PDB file of C-alpha atoms in Angstrom:
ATOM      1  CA  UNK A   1     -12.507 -13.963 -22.045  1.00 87.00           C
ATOM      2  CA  UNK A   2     -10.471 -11.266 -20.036  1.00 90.00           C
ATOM      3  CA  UNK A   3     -11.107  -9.665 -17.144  1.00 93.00           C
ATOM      4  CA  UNK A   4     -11.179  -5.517 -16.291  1.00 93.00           C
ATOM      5  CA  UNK A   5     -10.462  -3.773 -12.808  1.00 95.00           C
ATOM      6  CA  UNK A   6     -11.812   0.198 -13.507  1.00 95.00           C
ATOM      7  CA  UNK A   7     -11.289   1.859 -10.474  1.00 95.00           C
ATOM      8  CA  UNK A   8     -10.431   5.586  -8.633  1.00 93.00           C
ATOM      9  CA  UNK A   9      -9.315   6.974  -5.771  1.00 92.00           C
ATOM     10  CA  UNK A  10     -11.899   7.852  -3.110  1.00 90.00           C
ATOM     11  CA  UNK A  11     -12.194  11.533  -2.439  1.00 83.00           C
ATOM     12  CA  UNK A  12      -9.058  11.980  -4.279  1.00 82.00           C
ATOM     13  CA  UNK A  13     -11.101  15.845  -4.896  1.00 80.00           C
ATOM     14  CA  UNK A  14      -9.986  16.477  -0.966  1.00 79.00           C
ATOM     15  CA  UNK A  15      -6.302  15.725  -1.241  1.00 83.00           C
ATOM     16  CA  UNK A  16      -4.281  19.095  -0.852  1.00 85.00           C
ATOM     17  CA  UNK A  17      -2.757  20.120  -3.994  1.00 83.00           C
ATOM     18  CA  UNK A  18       1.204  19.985  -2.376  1.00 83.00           C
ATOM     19  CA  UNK A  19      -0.194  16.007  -1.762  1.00 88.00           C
ATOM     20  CA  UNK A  20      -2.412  15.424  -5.027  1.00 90.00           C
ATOM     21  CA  UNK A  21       1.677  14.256  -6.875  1.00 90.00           C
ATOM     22  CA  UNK A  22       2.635  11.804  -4.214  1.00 91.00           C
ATOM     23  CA  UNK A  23      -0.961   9.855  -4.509  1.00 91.00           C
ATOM     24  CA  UNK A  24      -0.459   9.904  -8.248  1.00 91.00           C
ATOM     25  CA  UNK A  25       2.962   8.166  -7.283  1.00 91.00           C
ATOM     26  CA  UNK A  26       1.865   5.423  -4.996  1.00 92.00           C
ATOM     27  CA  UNK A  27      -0.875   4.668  -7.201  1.00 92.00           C
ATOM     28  CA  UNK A  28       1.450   4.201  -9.982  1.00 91.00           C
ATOM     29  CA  UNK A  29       3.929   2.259  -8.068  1.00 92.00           C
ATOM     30  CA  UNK A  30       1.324   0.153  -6.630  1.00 92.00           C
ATOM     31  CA  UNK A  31      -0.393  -0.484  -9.904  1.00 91.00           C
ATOM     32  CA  UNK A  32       3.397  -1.361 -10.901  1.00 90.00           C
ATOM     33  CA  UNK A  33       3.909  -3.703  -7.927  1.00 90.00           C
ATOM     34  CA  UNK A  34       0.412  -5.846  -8.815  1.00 90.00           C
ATOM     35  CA  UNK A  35       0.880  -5.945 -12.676  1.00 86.00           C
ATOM     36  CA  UNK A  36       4.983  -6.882 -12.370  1.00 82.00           C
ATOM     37  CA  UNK A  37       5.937 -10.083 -13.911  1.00 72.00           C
ATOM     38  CA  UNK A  38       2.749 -10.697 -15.772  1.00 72.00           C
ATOM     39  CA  UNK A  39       0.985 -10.228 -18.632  1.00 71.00           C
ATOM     40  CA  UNK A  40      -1.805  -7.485 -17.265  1.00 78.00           C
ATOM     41  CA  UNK A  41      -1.699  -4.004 -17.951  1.00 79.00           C
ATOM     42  CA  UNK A  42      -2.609  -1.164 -16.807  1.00 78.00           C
ATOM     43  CA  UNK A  43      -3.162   2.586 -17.438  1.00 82.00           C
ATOM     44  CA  UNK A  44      -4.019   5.237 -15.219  1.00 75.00           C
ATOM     45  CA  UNK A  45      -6.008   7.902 -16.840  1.00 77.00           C
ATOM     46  CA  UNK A  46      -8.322  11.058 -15.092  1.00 75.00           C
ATOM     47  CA  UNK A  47      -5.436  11.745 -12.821  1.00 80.00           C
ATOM     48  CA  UNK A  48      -7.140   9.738 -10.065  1.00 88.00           C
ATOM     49  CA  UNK A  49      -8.537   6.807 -11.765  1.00 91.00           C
ATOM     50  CA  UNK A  50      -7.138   3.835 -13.881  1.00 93.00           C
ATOM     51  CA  UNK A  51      -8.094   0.744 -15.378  1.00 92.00           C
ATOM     52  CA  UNK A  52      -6.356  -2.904 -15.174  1.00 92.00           C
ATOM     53  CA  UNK A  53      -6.741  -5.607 -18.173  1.00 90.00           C
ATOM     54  CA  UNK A  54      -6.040  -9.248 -16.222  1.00 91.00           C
ATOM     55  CA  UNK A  55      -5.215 -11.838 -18.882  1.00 90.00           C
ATOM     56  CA  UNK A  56      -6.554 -14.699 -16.435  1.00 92.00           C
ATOM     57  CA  UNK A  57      -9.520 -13.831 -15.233  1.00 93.00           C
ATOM     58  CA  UNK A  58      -9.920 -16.627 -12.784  1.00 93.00           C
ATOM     59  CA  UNK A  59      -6.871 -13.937 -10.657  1.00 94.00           C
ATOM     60  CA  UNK A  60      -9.125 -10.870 -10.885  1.00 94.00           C
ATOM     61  CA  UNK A  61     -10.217 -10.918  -7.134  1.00 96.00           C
ATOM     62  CA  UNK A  62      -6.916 -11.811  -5.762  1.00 95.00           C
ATOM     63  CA  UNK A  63      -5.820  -8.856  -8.132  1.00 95.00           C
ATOM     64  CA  UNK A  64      -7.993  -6.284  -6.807  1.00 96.00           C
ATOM     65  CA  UNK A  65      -7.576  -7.411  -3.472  1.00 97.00           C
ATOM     66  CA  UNK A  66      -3.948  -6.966  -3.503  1.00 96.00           C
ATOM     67  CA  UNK A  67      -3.989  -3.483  -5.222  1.00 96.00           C
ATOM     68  CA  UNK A  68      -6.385  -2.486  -2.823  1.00 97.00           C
ATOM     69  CA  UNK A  69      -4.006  -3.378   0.484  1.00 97.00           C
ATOM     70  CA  UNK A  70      -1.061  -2.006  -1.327  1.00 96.00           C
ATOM     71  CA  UNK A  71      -2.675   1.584  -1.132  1.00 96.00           C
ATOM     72  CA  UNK A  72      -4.377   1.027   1.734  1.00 96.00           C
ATOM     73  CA  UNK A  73      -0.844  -0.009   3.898  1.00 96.00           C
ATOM     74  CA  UNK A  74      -0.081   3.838   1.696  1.00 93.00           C
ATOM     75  CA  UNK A  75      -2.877   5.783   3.542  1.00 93.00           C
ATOM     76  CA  UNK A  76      -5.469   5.721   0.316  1.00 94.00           C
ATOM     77  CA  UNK A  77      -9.068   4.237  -0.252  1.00 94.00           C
ATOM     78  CA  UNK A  78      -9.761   3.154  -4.346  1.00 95.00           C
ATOM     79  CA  UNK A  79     -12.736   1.441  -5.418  1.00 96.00           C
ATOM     80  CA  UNK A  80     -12.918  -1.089  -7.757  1.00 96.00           C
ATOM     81  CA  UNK A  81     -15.207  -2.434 -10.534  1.00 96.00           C
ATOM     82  CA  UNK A  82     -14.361  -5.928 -11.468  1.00 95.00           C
ATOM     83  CA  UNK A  83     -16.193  -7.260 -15.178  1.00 93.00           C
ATOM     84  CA  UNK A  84     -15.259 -10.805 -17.151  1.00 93.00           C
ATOM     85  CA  UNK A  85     -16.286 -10.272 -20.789  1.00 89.00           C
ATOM     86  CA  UNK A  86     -14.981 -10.349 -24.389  1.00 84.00           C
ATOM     87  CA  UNK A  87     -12.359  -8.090 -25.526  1.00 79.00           C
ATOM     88  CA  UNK A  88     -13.001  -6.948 -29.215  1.00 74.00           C
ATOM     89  CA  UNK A  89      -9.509  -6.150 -30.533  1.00 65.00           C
ATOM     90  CA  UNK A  90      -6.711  -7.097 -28.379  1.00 59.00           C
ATOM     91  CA  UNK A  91      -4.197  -4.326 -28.456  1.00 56.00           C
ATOM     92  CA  UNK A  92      -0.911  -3.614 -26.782  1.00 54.00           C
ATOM     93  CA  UNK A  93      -2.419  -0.114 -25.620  1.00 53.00           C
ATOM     94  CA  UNK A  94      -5.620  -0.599 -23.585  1.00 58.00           C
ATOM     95  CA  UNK A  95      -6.356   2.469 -24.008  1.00 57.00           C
ATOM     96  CA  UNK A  96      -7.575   1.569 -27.623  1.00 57.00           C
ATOM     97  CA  UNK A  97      -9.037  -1.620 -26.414  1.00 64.00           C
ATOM     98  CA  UNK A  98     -12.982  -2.002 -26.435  1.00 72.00           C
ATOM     99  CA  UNK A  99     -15.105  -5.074 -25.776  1.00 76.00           C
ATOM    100  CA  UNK A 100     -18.471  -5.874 -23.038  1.00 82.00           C
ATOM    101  CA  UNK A 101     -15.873  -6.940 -20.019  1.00 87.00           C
ATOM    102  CA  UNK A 102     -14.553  -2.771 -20.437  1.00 87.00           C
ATOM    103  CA  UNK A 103     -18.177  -1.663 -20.834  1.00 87.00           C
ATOM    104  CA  UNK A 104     -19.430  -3.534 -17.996  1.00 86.00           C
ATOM    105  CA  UNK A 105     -16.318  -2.938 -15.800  1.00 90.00           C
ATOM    106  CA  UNK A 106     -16.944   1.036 -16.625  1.00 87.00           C
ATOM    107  CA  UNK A 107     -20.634   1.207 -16.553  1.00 87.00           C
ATOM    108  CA  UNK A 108     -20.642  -0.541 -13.266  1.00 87.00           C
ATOM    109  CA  UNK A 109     -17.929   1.789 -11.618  1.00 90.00           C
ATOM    110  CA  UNK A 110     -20.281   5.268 -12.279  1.00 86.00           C
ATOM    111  CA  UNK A 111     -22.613   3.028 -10.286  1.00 86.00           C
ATOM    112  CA  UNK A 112     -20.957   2.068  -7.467  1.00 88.00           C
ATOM    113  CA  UNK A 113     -22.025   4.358  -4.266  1.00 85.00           C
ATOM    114  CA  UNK A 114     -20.125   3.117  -1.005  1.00 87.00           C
ATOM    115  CA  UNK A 115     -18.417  -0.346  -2.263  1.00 90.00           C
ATOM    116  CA  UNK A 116     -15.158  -0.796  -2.227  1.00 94.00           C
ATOM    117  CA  UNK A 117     -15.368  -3.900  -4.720  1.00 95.00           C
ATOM    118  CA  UNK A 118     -18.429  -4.639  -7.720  1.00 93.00           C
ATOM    119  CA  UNK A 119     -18.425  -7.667  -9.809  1.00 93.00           C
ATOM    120  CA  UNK A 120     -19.921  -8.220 -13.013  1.00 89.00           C
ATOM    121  CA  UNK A 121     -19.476 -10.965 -15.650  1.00 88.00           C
ATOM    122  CA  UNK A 122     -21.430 -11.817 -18.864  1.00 86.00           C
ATOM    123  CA  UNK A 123     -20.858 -15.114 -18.029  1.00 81.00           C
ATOM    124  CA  UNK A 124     -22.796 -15.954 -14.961  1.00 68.00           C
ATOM    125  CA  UNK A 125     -23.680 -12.406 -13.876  1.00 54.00           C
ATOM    126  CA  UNK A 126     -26.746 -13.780 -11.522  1.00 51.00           C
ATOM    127  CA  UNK A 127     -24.067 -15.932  -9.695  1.00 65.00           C
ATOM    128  CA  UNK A 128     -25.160 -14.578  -6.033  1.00 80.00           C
ATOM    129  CA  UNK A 129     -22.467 -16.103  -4.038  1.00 86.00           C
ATOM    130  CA  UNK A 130     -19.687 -14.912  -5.296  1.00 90.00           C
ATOM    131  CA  UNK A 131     -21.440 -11.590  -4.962  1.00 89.00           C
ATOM    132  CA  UNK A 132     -22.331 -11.895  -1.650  1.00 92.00           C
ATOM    133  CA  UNK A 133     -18.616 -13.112  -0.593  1.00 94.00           C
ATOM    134  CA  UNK A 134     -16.972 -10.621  -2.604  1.00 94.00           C
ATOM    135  CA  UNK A 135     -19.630  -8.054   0.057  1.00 93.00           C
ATOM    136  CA  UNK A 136     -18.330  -9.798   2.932  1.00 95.00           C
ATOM    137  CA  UNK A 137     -14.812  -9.291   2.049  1.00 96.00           C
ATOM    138  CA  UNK A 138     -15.541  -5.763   1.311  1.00 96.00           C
ATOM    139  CA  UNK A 139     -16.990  -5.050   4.683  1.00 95.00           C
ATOM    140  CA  UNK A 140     -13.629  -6.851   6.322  1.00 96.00           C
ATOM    141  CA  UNK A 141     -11.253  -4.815   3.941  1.00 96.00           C
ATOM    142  CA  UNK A 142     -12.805  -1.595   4.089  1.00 95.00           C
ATOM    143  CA  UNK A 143     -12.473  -1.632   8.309  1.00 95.00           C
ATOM    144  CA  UNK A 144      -8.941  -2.873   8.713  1.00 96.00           C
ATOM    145  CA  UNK A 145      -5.983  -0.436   9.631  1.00 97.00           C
ATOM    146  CA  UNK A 146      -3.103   0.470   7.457  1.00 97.00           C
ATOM    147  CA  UNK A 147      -1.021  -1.734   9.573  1.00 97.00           C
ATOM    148  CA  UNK A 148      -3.570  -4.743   8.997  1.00 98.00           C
ATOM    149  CA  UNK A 149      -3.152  -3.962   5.145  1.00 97.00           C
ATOM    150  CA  UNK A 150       0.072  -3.830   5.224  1.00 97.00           C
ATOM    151  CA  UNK A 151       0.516  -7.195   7.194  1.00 97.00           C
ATOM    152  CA  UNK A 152      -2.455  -8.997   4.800  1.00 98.00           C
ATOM    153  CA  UNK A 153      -0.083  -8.014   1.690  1.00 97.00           C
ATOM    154  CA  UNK A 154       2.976  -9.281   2.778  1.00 96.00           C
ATOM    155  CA  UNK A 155       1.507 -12.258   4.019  1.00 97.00           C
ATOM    156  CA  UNK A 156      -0.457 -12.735   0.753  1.00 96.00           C
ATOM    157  CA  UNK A 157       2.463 -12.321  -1.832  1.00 94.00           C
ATOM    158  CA  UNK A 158       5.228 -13.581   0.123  1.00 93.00           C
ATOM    159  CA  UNK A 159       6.418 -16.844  -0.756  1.00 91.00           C
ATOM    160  CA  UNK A 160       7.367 -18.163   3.013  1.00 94.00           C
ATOM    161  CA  UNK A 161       4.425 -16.384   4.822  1.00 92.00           C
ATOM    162  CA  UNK A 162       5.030 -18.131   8.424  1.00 94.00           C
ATOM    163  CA  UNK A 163       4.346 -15.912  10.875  1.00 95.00           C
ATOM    164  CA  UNK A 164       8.313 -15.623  12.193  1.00 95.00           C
ATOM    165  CA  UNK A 165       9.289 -14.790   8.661  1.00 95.00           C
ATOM    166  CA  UNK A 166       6.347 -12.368   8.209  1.00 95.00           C
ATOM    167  CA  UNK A 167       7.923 -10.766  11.158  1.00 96.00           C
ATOM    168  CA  UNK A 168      11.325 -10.392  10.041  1.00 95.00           C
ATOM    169  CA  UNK A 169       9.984  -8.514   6.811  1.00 94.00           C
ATOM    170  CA  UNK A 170       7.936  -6.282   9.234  1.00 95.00           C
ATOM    171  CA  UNK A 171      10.758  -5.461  11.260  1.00 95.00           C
ATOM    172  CA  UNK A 172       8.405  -6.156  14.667  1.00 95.00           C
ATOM    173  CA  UNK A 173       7.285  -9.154  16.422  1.00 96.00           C
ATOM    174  CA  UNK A 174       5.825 -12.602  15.881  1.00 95.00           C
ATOM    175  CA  UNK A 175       3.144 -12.235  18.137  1.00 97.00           C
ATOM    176  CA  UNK A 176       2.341  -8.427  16.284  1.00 97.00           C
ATOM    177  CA  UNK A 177       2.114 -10.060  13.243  1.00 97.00           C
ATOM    178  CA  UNK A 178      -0.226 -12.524  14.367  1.00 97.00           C
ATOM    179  CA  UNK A 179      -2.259 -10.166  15.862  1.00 97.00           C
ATOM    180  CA  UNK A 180      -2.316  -7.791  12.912  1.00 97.00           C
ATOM    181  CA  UNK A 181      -3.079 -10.756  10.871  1.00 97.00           C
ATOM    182  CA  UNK A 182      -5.915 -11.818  13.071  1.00 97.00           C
ATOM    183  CA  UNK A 183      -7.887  -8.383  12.929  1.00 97.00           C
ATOM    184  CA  UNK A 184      -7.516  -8.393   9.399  1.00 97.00           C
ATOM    185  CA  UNK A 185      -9.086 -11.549   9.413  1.00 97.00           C
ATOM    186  CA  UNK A 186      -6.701 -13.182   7.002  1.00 97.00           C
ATOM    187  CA  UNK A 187      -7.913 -16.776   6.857  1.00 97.00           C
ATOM    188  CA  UNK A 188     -11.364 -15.134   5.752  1.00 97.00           C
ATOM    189  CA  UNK A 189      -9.738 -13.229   2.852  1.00 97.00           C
ATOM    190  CA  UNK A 190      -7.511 -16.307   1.778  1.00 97.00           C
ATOM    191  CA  UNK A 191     -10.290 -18.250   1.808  1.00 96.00           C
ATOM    192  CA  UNK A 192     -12.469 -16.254  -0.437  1.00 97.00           C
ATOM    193  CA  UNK A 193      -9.264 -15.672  -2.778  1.00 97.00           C
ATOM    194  CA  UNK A 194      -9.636 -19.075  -3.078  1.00 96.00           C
ATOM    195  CA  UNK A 195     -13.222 -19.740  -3.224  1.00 95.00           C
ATOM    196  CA  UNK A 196     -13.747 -16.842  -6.050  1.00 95.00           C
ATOM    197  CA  UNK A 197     -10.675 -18.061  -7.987  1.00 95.00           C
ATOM    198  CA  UNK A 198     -12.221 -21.904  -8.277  1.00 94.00           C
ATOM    199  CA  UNK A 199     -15.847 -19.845  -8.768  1.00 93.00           C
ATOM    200  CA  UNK A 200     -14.665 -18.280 -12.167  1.00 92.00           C
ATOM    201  CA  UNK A 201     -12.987 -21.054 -13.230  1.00 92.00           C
ATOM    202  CA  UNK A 202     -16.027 -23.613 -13.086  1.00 89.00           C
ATOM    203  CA  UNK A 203     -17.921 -20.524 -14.554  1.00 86.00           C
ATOM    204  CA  UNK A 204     -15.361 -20.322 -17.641  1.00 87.00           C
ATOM    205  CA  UNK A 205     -15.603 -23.994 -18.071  1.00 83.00           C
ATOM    206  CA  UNK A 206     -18.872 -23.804 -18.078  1.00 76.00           C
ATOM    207  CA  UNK A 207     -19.303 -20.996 -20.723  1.00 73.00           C
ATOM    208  CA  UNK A 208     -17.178 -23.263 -22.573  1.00 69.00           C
ATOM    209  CA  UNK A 209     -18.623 -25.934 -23.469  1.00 65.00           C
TER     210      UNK A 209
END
């Protein structure tokens, strides 16, 4: 089992043409900061859109989570379409690579209307509450500030995240942190990291056996 992330940029059709290169950048560099040091890859394709192959599916929410707030903190709105499925023929270009997580990670993205996130998994795909908290954390993601983002990343993939070290990284205050932090609800978030990480794991088990 692997997981997929198929996702665009939202109204990527409005960006002024002198802009259009610079999105294409930051989407490339943040698709480079997520997928660095692992085993996932990751392609961008249609100009505005790309598509993520996550090894360990149990990371696919963190994943998307993180790749979100890293464009976010850049000024840019992507939705996502998350799938665990079967990959047919593993190969070292996914552009090749066919299987039901990349049709249900694709189908499900022409679908999506105003979500930021969609899951979908062959395994369990009736499993409502990881559905329903993956909707919760869409509605907290989708209203926080580029500063919020940009705090909720650091905080998430920095190994000392304490608040005063948070701050140094920042370059502003503790207190700023911990109010950026706070809006952005970022004990929610970490706690439905968690929660969906331990949900896909019992689920893979499960399928399993």
């Amino acid at each position: 089992m692997i997981a997929v992330i198929s996702g665009d940029v939202i109204k990527s059709q409005h960006i002024p043409k002198h802009d259009y290169d610079a999105m294409l950048y930051q989407l490339d560099q943040s698709l480079r900061a997520i997928t660095e040091g692992n085993q996932n890859q990751s392609i961008i394709y249609r100009g505005d859109a790309f598509q993520l192959q996550v090894n360990q599916p149990e990371h696919v929410c963190s994943i998307a989570t993180l790749l979100y707030l890293h464009l976010k903190a850049s000024g840019y709105e992507i939705r996502q379409s998350l799938a665990i499925g079967e990959i047919d023929n593993a190969r070292a270009d996914i552009k090749t690579a066919t299987g039901s997580a990349f049709t249900l990670s694709g189908r499900s993205l022409d679908e999506m209307h105003n979500q930021r996130f969609i899951f979908n998994s062959i395994i369990d795909p009736a499993d409502e509450g990881l559905t329903l908290n993956l909707a919760f954390a869409d509605a907290l993601l989708t209203k926080m500030t580029q500063k919020q983002a940009n705090a909720l990343y650091v905080y998430l993939t920095m190994q000392n995240n304490q608040h005063s070290e948070l701050a140094k990284h920042l370059k502003t205050s503790r207190e700023n942190v911990t109010k950026l932090l706070n809006l952005a609800h970022y004990q929610l978030i970490e706690r439905f990291l968690l929660y969906a990480e331990k949900t896909i794991i019992q689920s893979l088990a499960g399928a399993a056996q």
